Structure formats: C-alpha cells, structure tokens
Amino acid sequence: MSKLIKTVRGMRDFLPEEKAKLDHVINVVRNLFEKYGYDEVSMPIVENFELLAMKAGEDIRKRMFVFEDKGGRTVALRPEMTPSVARLFIDSLMKAVPKPVKLGYIGPCFRYEEPQMGRYREFWQGGFEVFGSPHPEADAEILAIAHDMMTSLGFEKFQLRLGHVGIIRSILKQEGIEEDYQDRIMGMIDADKKTEVFGLLAELDTSEKCMKSLTQLLKIKDEDLKGGLKKAQEIVGDFPNTRKAMKNLHQIVEITEAQGIIGKIQLDLSLARGLEYYTGMIFEIFARKLPIAIGGGGRYDKLVELFGGVPTPAVGFSPGLDRIALAMDKEGLFADLSKRNKVLVVPASEDVYSHAAGVVQELRRQNIPCELELMRRSLKRSLSFASNSNYDYVVIVGKREMEKGEITVKNLKTGEQKTVSIDKAHKEIPNVSRKNTGE
Ligand code: HAM
C-alpha cells in the first residue's frame, strides 16, 4: 500500500468506535468544567517555541516538534497546554476579572515520543487551571476534580499519588544548590535515575546529612497519609526551610480528608514531574491496569510572573484523554456506550422515496436519532441489512402509510410491529442516547 495512505508515525486516526470512546471521556471532563465552575477556553496548537520551552524540562523540550514559519518565527506544536493558558490569562484575563480565574480546556498535543502502548506523538489532553489562589483549598479542589473524574468514568480502583516539590527543593536550596541544578535533579528523580541523582549530588559536594535524608524521603510511599507525613517530618527535621512545604502538604491532606477522597490518595515523596514549573503540591493519577500515569498536575506559582505577568499563584492538572480511554478499555468500562438506539427509515417502494426523506426529518424533529436508507435497497434487503448491522428499529414508509400520515415501526429485537401516526413516533421509539456523560 502507498505510504501516503498511512498516518505519519505516531499520529492518530480515530475510527468511529475509538472516537465515540474519546468523546465519552471528553463529555465527562466537560461536565466537570460545569460542575466545578471552570470556563472552557481554546488556544492555538502552534505557539512560540520559547514560551513552550521555558519551563518544559529537558525531556519534553527535546521532544517538541519545532519549525520555522514562513515569517521566520521559531514556533512549535504545543506539547501541553499549561503555558498557553498562562499566556492567555496574562494577555486577556489577568486584569479584567476578579480572582480566582478558573479555566478548562480540551485539545490535541504533540510530543516526539517513541510510539508504544499509551504513548503517542499526537495525543489529547483536557485541563483544569486555577489562577489567583495561593491557598490549599485550591490544591485540594484540583485533587477532588481528579477523583470525581475517575469515579464519574466508572473506575473503582485507582490511585492519586501525591508529592510536593517544595520539600526536596527546600533541602537542596539549604545545601546551596542552584535552581538549574535543582531542575536537573528533579528531572532525574522523575526519570527514576536515582544513581545519577546521587552521583550529581556527590559532584556538588552535598553533605552526608542531605544525602541520607533524601535517600529516606524518596522511600516514602504511604497510603496512611498522616503516618507518612509524620515519617517525613522526622526526616526533614534538620532542614528548617522545609517547614513551609511540610505545613502546606499537611493542610492539603487535611482538606482532602474533609472532602472524603483520602482513601484513594497515596503519599509518594519520590514523585517528581518532568515539567520544571512546579513549585508545590504535585500528583499523578494511576489506573489499575495501566503502568503509566493517566493524568497529572500540581502547583506552579511562578510561571505567570516568569512569562511577564503580575505574580499570580496557580494550580491545575491535565487528564490524558487517550490514555484514560485505553485504561477504560482494559477495565471493560465502555460496555454501556453501545446503548444508543439505531433506527433505519426505509421507503417500501420507489414512489415514496421523497416522502421517506421527509419522514426521517420529522423523526429528527421529535429528537429521534435516525438514518434514511440511502442505497435504495428493496424492503426485504433493507430489513436484512438492518438486522445484520445491529439496528434496533426499522421505520417502514409505504404508500398506504404515506396517504394516512402514518409509519410502521418494527422493533428488530422483539419482532413486534406497529403502525402509528408520524407525530406519535417518539412514543414507539425511546430515545436512548449514546452520549453517556457519566452522571
Ligand atoms: P503531563 O504529566 O506532562 O502534565 O501530561 C498530562 C497527561 O497527559 C499525562 O499524565 C498523560 O496521561 C498524558 N500524556 C502525556 N504525554 C503523552 C503521550 N505522549 N501520549 C499519550 N498521553 C500522554 C502536563 O502536561 C501538565 N500541563 C499538567 C498540568 C496542568 N499541570 C498543571 N496544570
């Protein structure tokens, strides 16, 4: 087959079933925008490379699709949307609106990864961002949305791994380690390259005490959040500037307890994130049958300022929509999606072709999703096509029906058949929609 017919490596087509699954996940995310008061925005796919690269972290930076446009600007396909939303906030909303500003978004992103299960070069993200609140309630709201999303999608067993970049960064800072080295160390922790972490720390003449504390901290993975926090407190006791981060994490945990979502959270102080803009709480979402994160986020209080805006604290997260669909597939959570009623309207003879086209439109006016038989098959062939293609109902329009303003509704699952006036069609064909929004 010609190479032209294949998608570019790592880019994705969505066939109808896959598209329906992605849309289902998108619908649930959109519902959460409304439920939690996030206004949806949309940003361009192409942005200035510099904006996207500034705090992307080394790994994502080198995976960006970068090119020069015809005007000589160095631009890139966005690898994520947080820098774009921060730009939009500074450009249009920073001064005009009282805080907090809560924004939601959905769209495709691009990273030049080695394609494999759940890792694509083109993938879909959603996102929730809160601008303006430095308080732990905002962090906890983001965790609550992530939790709500997972239960709304039907996941029963899942985990939110919770960490805090402020703790390790404060220790490194107390040791006199500069921010760019801190970024590198956090990147190595994220990539699980512990030997390299300690190699670099040794090169930087880090104290014995620091090395020991970090080794112990990175081992904390605890579902008993308060117990885990107590252990961490004992380890970082000698580093007074970790106090602020520890207190902040305590407060976030306390609020999540009040929200009733604590059972799904694991404290994981070895968690780091590839992106370099995080300043506080960070987390990732894991489903049972997929070893990679299906969402992640955290607090980034310096990004707006770094981009030239008025200093504005911010926190948010992005669900990876394709990965969520994959995880749902693995857990059989899409079973309900095929529930839509399929209805085929069939003209019984040539002389009612136009009338049947009018009938199908009238049924749609009654909110009945339906299709007209477009191949001009005979009635008999239409009926066998409909049953082979899993239709639920066939609406037969014959000459006699046309003259009386009626239709014959045949239920293909039960075999029952009834002739009724067109305006009563909705009583015979229940409108079961495919759009399951998780409510
Ligand atoms: P991220 O962890 O880089 O965070 O991406 C969020 C999610 O996008 C991941 O958990 C994953 O599900 C999905 N994802 C990332 N790369 C791929 C890929 N190559 N193929 C499929 N799915 C992928 C961010 O992007 C931040 N902007 C999150 C955030 C929002 N932080 C604060 N606000």
Coordinates of C-alpha atoms and ligand atoms in Angstrom, one line a residue:
M1 CA 0.0 0.0 0.0
S2 CA 1.2 3.5 -0.8
K3 CA 3.0 5.2 2.1
L4 CA 0.6 8.2 1.6
I5 CA -2.3 6.2 2.9
K6 CA -0.6 5.6 6.3
T7 CA -0.8 8.2 9.1
V8 CA 2.6 9.9 9.9
R9 CA 4.3 7.7 12.6
G10 CA 2.8 8.4 16.0
M11 CA -0.2 10.5 14.6
R12 CA -3.7 9.1 15.1
D13 CA -6.8 8.4 13.3
F14 CA -9.8 7.7 15.4
L15 CA -12.2 5.2 13.9
P16 CA -15.9 5.6 14.8
E17 CA -15.7 3.3 17.9
E18 CA -12.5 4.9 19.2
K19 CA -13.9 8.4 18.5
A20 CA -17.0 7.5 20.5
K21 CA -14.8 6.4 23.4
L22 CA -12.7 9.6 23.3
D23 CA -15.8 11.7 23.1
H24 CA -17.3 9.9 26.1
V25 CA -14.2 10.8 28.1
I26 CA -14.4 14.4 26.8
N27 CA -18.1 14.7 27.8
V28 CA -17.2 13.6 31.3
V29 CA -14.5 16.2 31.5
R30 CA -16.8 19.0 30.1
N31 CA -19.4 18.1 32.7
L32 CA -16.8 18.6 35.4
F33 CA -16.0 22.1 33.9
E34 CA -19.6 23.0 34.6
K35 CA -19.9 21.2 37.9
Y36 CA -16.8 22.9 39.4
G37 CA -17.2 26.3 37.6
Y38 CA -14.4 26.2 35.1
D39 CA -14.9 28.3 31.9
E40 CA -13.7 26.5 28.8
V41 CA -11.2 28.2 26.6
S42 CA -9.3 27.1 23.4
M43 CA -5.8 28.0 22.4
P44 CA -3.8 27.6 19.2
I45 CA -1.9 24.4 18.6
V46 CA 1.1 26.4 17.3
E47 CA 2.8 28.7 19.9
N48 CA 6.2 30.4 20.2
F49 CA 8.9 27.8 20.9
E50 CA 10.4 30.0 23.6
L51 CA 7.1 30.2 25.6
L52 CA 6.6 26.4 25.5
A53 CA 10.3 25.6 26.1
M54 CA 11.0 27.9 29.0
K55 CA 10.0 25.6 31.8
A56 CA 9.2 22.4 29.9
G57 CA 12.0 20.4 31.3
E58 CA 14.8 18.9 29.3
D59 CA 12.9 15.7 28.3
I60 CA 9.8 17.5 26.9
R61 CA 11.9 20.3 25.3
K62 CA 13.8 17.9 23.2
R63 CA 10.6 16.1 22.1
M64 CA 8.9 19.2 20.7
F65 CA 8.0 19.5 17.0
V66 CA 9.8 22.8 16.3
F67 CA 9.9 24.6 13.0
E68 CA 10.3 28.0 11.4
D69 CA 7.2 29.5 9.9
K70 CA 7.3 31.5 6.6
G71 CA 7.8 34.7 8.6
G72 CA 11.0 33.3 10.2
R73 CA 9.5 32.8 13.7
T74 CA 10.6 29.7 15.6
V75 CA 7.4 28.0 16.6
A76 CA 6.3 24.6 17.9
L77 CA 3.4 22.3 18.2
R78 CA 2.3 22.5 21.9
P79 CA 3.5 19.5 23.9
E80 CA 1.0 20.5 26.7
M81 CA -1.4 23.4 27.3
T82 CA -0.4 25.0 30.6
P83 CA 2.0 27.6 29.1
S84 CA -0.7 28.5 26.6
V85 CA -3.4 29.0 29.2
A86 CA -0.9 31.1 31.3
R87 CA -0.2 33.2 28.2
L88 CA -3.9 33.6 27.5
F89 CA -4.5 34.5 31.2
I90 CA -1.8 37.2 31.1
D91 CA -2.9 38.5 27.7
S92 CA -6.7 38.8 28.3
L93 CA -7.9 38.0 31.8
M94 CA -5.2 39.0 34.3
K95 CA -6.5 42.5 34.9
A96 CA -10.1 42.3 34.0
V97 CA -11.5 39.5 36.1
P98 CA -11.7 39.1 39.9
K99 CA -9.8 36.1 41.2
P100 CA -9.8 33.2 41.1
V101 CA -9.9 32.7 37.3
K102 CA -10.8 29.0 36.7
L103 CA -10.3 27.8 33.1
G104 CA -10.8 24.5 31.4
Y105 CA -9.6 23.2 28.0
I106 CA -9.5 20.2 25.7
G107 CA -7.3 19.6 22.7
P108 CA -4.6 17.7 20.9
C109 CA -0.9 18.0 22.0
F110 CA 2.3 16.7 20.3
R111 CA 5.5 15.1 21.7
Y112 CA 8.0 13.3 19.6
E113 CA 8.0 10.1 21.7
E114 CA 8.8 6.6 20.7
P115 CA 5.3 5.3 20.0
Q116 CA 4.1 2.5 22.2
M117 CA 1.1 1.5 24.2
G118 CA -0.5 4.7 25.6
R119 CA 2.3 6.9 24.3
Y120 CA 1.6 8.7 21.1
R121 CA 3.2 11.6 19.2
E122 CA -0.3 13.2 18.9
F123 CA -2.5 12.8 22.0
W124 CA -5.5 14.5 23.6
Q125 CA -5.4 16.3 26.9
G126 CA -8.0 18.1 29.0
G127 CA -7.1 20.5 31.7
F128 CA -8.3 22.5 34.7
E129 CA -6.3 25.5 35.9
V130 CA -7.0 27.9 38.9
F131 CA -5.2 31.3 38.7
G132 CA -5.1 33.6 41.7
S133 CA -5.4 31.4 44.8
P134 CA -2.3 30.5 46.8
H135 CA -4.4 28.6 49.3
P136 CA -4.5 24.8 49.9
E137 CA -8.2 24.7 49.2
A138 CA -7.4 25.3 45.5
D139 CA -4.9 22.4 45.5
A140 CA -7.5 20.2 47.2
E141 CA -10.2 21.3 44.7
I142 CA -7.9 20.1 41.8
L143 CA -7.4 16.8 43.6
A144 CA -11.2 16.5 44.2
I145 CA -11.8 17.1 40.5
A146 CA -9.3 14.4 39.5
H147 CA -11.0 12.0 42.0
D148 CA -14.5 12.9 40.7
M149 CA -13.4 12.4 37.1
M150 CA -12.2 8.9 37.9
T151 CA -15.4 7.9 39.7
S152 CA -17.6 9.5 37.0
L153 CA -15.8 7.5 34.4
G154 CA -16.5 4.3 36.3
F155 CA -13.1 3.5 37.8
E156 CA -13.4 1.8 41.1
K157 CA -9.8 1.2 41.9
F158 CA -7.4 4.0 41.2
Q159 CA -4.7 6.0 42.9
L160 CA -3.7 9.6 43.2
R161 CA 0.0 9.7 44.0
L162 CA 0.6 12.9 45.9
G163 CA 4.0 14.6 46.4
H164 CA 5.4 18.1 46.9
V165 CA 8.4 19.5 45.0
G166 CA 8.8 22.1 47.7
I167 CA 10.2 19.6 50.2
I168 CA 13.1 18.3 48.2
R169 CA 13.8 21.7 46.6
S170 CA 14.0 23.3 50.1
I171 CA 16.5 20.8 51.2
L172 CA 18.6 21.3 48.0
K173 CA 18.4 25.1 48.5
Q174 CA 19.5 24.9 52.1
E175 CA 22.6 23.0 50.7
G176 CA 23.3 25.9 48.4
I177 CA 22.3 24.1 45.2
E178 CA 21.3 26.5 42.4
E179 CA 17.8 26.3 40.7
D180 CA 19.1 25.0 37.4
Y181 CA 20.8 22.1 39.3
Q182 CA 17.6 21.6 41.3
D183 CA 15.7 21.3 38.0
R184 CA 18.1 18.7 36.7
I185 CA 17.9 16.7 40.0
M186 CA 14.1 16.8 39.9
G187 CA 14.2 15.7 36.3
M188 CA 16.4 12.7 37.2
I189 CA 14.1 11.8 40.1
D190 CA 11.2 11.9 37.7
A191 CA 13.0 9.6 35.2
D192 CA 13.8 7.3 38.2
K193 CA 17.5 7.7 37.7
K194 CA 18.4 7.6 41.4
T195 CA 22.1 6.6 40.9
E196 CA 22.5 9.7 38.7
V197 CA 20.8 11.9 41.3
F198 CA 23.3 10.8 44.0
G199 CA 26.2 11.0 41.6
L200 CA 25.4 14.6 40.8
L201 CA 24.9 15.4 44.5
A202 CA 28.3 14.0 45.3
E203 CA 29.8 16.1 42.5
L204 CA 28.1 19.2 44.1
D205 CA 29.7 18.4 47.4
T206 CA 26.4 17.8 49.1
S207 CA 26.5 17.0 52.8
E208 CA 26.2 13.5 54.2
K209 CA 23.1 14.6 56.1
C210 CA 21.4 15.8 52.9
M211 CA 22.2 12.6 51.0
K212 CA 20.9 10.4 53.9
S213 CA 17.7 12.5 54.3
L214 CA 17.0 12.4 50.5
T215 CA 17.5 8.6 50.4
Q216 CA 15.0 8.2 53.2
L217 CA 12.5 10.7 51.8
L218 CA 12.5 9.1 48.4
K219 CA 11.4 5.8 50.0
I220 CA 8.2 7.3 51.5
K221 CA 5.2 5.8 49.7
D222 CA 2.3 5.6 52.2
E223 CA -1.4 5.2 52.0
D224 CA -1.6 6.2 55.6
L225 CA -1.1 9.9 54.7
K226 CA -0.8 11.2 58.2
G227 CA 1.6 8.4 59.2
G228 CA 3.7 9.1 56.0
L229 CA 3.7 12.8 56.8
K230 CA 4.9 12.1 60.4
K231 CA 7.8 9.9 59.0
A232 CA 8.7 12.7 56.5
Q233 CA 8.6 15.3 59.3
E234 CA 11.2 13.2 61.3
I235 CA 13.5 13.0 58.3
V236 CA 13.4 16.7 57.4
G237 CA 13.5 18.0 61.0
D238 CA 17.1 19.3 60.5
F239 CA 16.1 21.4 57.4
P240 CA 14.1 24.3 58.8
N241 CA 13.2 25.7 55.4
T242 CA 11.2 22.6 54.5
R243 CA 8.7 23.8 57.2
K244 CA 6.6 25.8 54.8
A245 CA 6.2 23.0 52.3
M246 CA 5.5 20.4 55.0
K247 CA 2.8 22.6 56.6
N248 CA 1.3 23.2 53.1
L249 CA 1.2 19.4 52.4
H250 CA -0.4 18.8 55.9
Q251 CA -3.1 21.3 55.1
I252 CA -3.9 19.8 51.7
V253 CA -4.1 16.4 53.3
E254 CA -6.5 17.7 55.9
I255 CA -8.8 19.2 53.4
T256 CA -8.8 16.1 51.2
E257 CA -9.8 14.2 54.4
A258 CA -12.8 16.6 54.8
Q259 CA -13.7 16.1 51.1
G260 CA -13.8 12.3 51.7
I261 CA -11.3 11.4 49.0
I262 CA -8.4 10.5 51.2
G263 CA -8.9 6.7 50.6
K264 CA -7.6 7.0 47.0
I265 CA -4.5 9.0 47.8
Q266 CA -1.0 7.7 48.4
L267 CA 1.7 9.9 49.7
D268 CA 4.7 9.5 47.4
L269 CA 7.6 11.7 48.2
S270 CA 9.7 10.2 45.4
L271 CA 7.2 11.8 42.9
A272 CA 8.8 14.4 40.7
R273 CA 7.4 15.8 37.4
G274 CA 9.2 16.3 34.1
L275 CA 7.9 19.8 33.8
E276 CA 10.0 22.4 35.6
Y277 CA 7.4 25.0 36.6
Y278 CA 6.0 23.2 39.6
T279 CA 6.6 24.9 43.0
G280 CA 4.4 22.9 45.4
M281 CA 2.0 20.0 45.5
I282 CA 2.3 17.6 42.6
F283 CA 0.3 14.5 41.8
E284 CA -0.3 11.8 39.2
I285 CA -3.3 9.6 38.5
F286 CA -2.9 5.8 38.0
A287 CA -5.5 3.2 37.0
R288 CA -5.2 -0.4 37.9
K289 CA -4.4 -1.9 34.5
L290 CA -2.0 0.6 33.0
P291 CA 1.5 1.2 34.4
I292 CA 1.7 4.8 33.1
A293 CA 0.1 7.9 34.5
I294 CA -3.3 8.8 33.0
G295 CA -3.2 12.4 34.3
G296 CA -1.0 14.7 36.4
G297 CA -0.6 18.2 37.7
G298 CA 0.3 20.4 40.5
R299 CA 1.0 24.0 41.8
Y300 CA 3.1 26.4 39.7
D301 CA 3.2 29.8 41.5
K302 CA 6.0 31.4 39.4
L303 CA 5.0 30.7 35.8
V304 CA 2.8 33.7 35.2
E305 CA 5.4 36.0 36.6
L306 CA 8.1 34.3 34.6
F307 CA 6.1 35.0 31.4
G308 CA 5.9 38.7 32.3
G309 CA 2.5 38.8 34.1
V310 CA 1.6 40.1 37.6
P311 CA 2.8 37.5 40.1
T312 CA -0.1 35.0 40.3
P313 CA -0.2 31.7 42.1
A314 CA -1.7 28.8 40.1
V315 CA -2.6 25.2 40.3
G316 CA -4.0 22.7 37.9
F317 CA -4.0 19.3 36.2
S318 CA -4.4 17.6 32.9
P319 CA -6.1 14.3 32.2
G320 CA -4.5 12.4 29.3
L321 CA -7.7 11.6 27.4
D322 CA -6.4 8.9 25.1
R323 CA -4.7 7.1 27.9
I324 CA -7.9 7.3 30.0
A325 CA -9.8 5.7 27.1
L326 CA -7.2 3.0 26.9
A327 CA -7.3 2.3 30.7
M328 CA -11.2 2.2 30.5
D329 CA -11.0 -0.3 27.6
K330 CA -8.7 -2.5 29.7
E331 CA -11.2 -2.5 32.6
G332 CA -14.2 -3.0 30.3
L333 CA -15.8 0.3 31.3
F334 CA -17.1 1.1 27.8
A335 CA -19.8 -1.6 27.9
D336 CA -22.6 1.0 28.1
L337 CA -21.5 3.0 25.1
S338 CA -23.3 0.8 22.6
K339 CA -26.6 1.6 24.2
R340 CA -27.8 4.1 21.6
N341 CA -30.9 3.1 19.6
K342 CA -30.1 2.7 15.9
V343 CA -33.1 3.5 13.7
L344 CA -33.3 3.0 9.9
V345 CA -36.1 4.6 7.9
V346 CA -36.9 2.5 4.8
P347 CA -39.1 3.5 1.9
A348 CA -41.1 0.5 0.8
S349 CA -41.2 1.4 -2.8
E350 CA -39.8 3.9 -5.4
D351 CA -42.9 6.2 -5.3
V352 CA -42.3 7.1 -1.6
Y353 CA -38.5 8.0 -1.7
S354 CA -39.1 11.7 -1.3
H355 CA -41.8 11.2 1.3
A356 CA -39.4 8.9 3.4
A357 CA -36.8 11.7 3.3
G358 CA -39.4 14.0 4.8
V359 CA -40.4 11.4 7.5
V360 CA -36.8 10.9 8.6
Q361 CA -36.5 14.7 9.1
E362 CA -39.8 14.8 11.1
L363 CA -38.5 12.0 13.4
R364 CA -35.3 14.0 14.0
R365 CA -37.5 17.0 14.9
Q366 CA -39.0 14.7 17.6
N367 CA -35.4 14.1 18.8
I368 CA -35.2 10.5 17.5
P369 CA -31.7 9.9 16.1
C370 CA -32.3 8.0 12.8
E371 CA -30.9 7.4 9.4
L372 CA -32.5 7.2 5.9
E373 CA -31.8 4.1 3.8
L374 CA -29.5 5.7 1.2
M375 CA -28.7 2.7 -1.0
R376 CA -32.2 2.3 -2.5
R377 CA -32.3 -1.4 -1.3
S378 CA -35.6 -3.2 -1.6
L379 CA -37.7 -3.5 1.6
K380 CA -36.6 -7.1 2.1
R381 CA -32.9 -6.3 1.6
S382 CA -33.2 -3.3 3.9
L383 CA -34.6 -5.4 6.7
S384 CA -31.8 -8.0 6.5
F385 CA -29.2 -5.2 6.2
A386 CA -30.7 -3.6 9.3
S387 CA -30.7 -6.7 11.4
N388 CA -27.1 -7.6 10.3
S389 CA -25.9 -4.1 11.1
N390 CA -27.4 -4.2 14.6
Y391 CA -30.2 -1.7 14.1
D392 CA -32.9 -1.7 16.9
Y393 CA -35.8 -0.3 14.8
V394 CA -36.8 -0.1 11.2
V395 CA -39.4 2.5 10.3
I396 CA -41.2 1.4 7.2
V397 CA -42.8 4.0 5.0
G398 CA -45.2 2.6 2.3
K399 CA -47.7 4.2 0.0
R400 CA -50.6 3.4 2.3
E401 CA -48.8 4.9 5.3
M402 CA -48.0 8.0 3.3
E403 CA -51.6 8.6 2.4
K404 CA -52.7 8.3 6.1
G405 CA -49.7 10.2 7.6
E406 CA -48.5 7.1 9.4
I407 CA -45.4 5.0 9.7
T408 CA -44.8 1.3 10.6
V409 CA -42.3 0.8 13.4
K410 CA -40.7 -2.6 13.6
N411 CA -38.7 -3.5 16.7
L412 CA -36.0 -5.7 15.4
K413 CA -35.1 -7.1 18.8
T414 CA -38.6 -8.3 19.6
G415 CA -40.0 -8.6 16.1
E416 CA -43.1 -6.5 17.1
Q417 CA -44.5 -4.2 14.6
K418 CA -47.0 -1.3 14.9
T419 CA -48.5 1.3 12.6
V420 CA -48.9 4.7 14.2
S421 CA -49.3 8.3 13.1
I422 CA -46.0 10.1 12.4
D423 CA -46.4 12.5 15.3
K424 CA -46.6 9.6 17.8
A425 CA -43.2 8.1 16.6
H426 CA -41.4 9.2 19.8
K427 CA -43.8 7.1 21.9
E428 CA -42.8 4.0 20.0
I429 CA -39.0 4.6 19.8
P430 CA -37.5 5.5 23.1
N431 CA -34.6 8.0 22.7
V432 CA -31.7 6.2 24.3
S433 CA -28.7 8.4 23.6
R434 CA -25.1 7.2 23.2
K435 CA -23.8 10.3 24.9
N436 CA -23.2 8.9 28.4
T437 CA -21.8 11.8 30.4
G438 CA -21.1 9.8 33.5
E439 CA -23.9 11.4 35.5
Ligands
HAM1 P1 1.9 15.8 31.9 O1 2.1 14.9 33.1 O2 3.1 16.0 31.1 O3 1.4 17.2 32.5 O4 0.8 15.3 31.0 C1 -0.5 15.0 31.5 C2 -1.1 13.7 31.0 O5 -1.0 13.7 29.5 C3 -0.2 12.5 31.3 O6 -0.5 12.0 32.6 C4 -0.6 11.5 30.2 O7 -1.8 10.9 30.6 C5 -0.9 12.4 29.1 N1 0.2 12.3 28.1 C6 1.4 12.9 28.2 N2 2.2 12.6 27.1 C7 1.5 11.7 26.4 C8 1.8 10.9 25.2 N3 2.9 11.0 24.5 N4 0.8 10.1 24.8 C9 -0.4 10.0 25.4 N5 -0.7 10.7 26.5 C10 0.2 11.5 27.0 C11 1.1 18.2 31.7 O8 1.0 18.2 30.5 C12 0.8 19.5 32.6 N6 0.4 20.6 31.6 C13 -0.3 19.2 33.6 C14 -0.7 20.4 34.4 C15 -1.8 21.2 34.2 N7 0.0 20.9 35.4 C16 -0.6 22.0 35.9 N8 -1.7 22.2 35.1

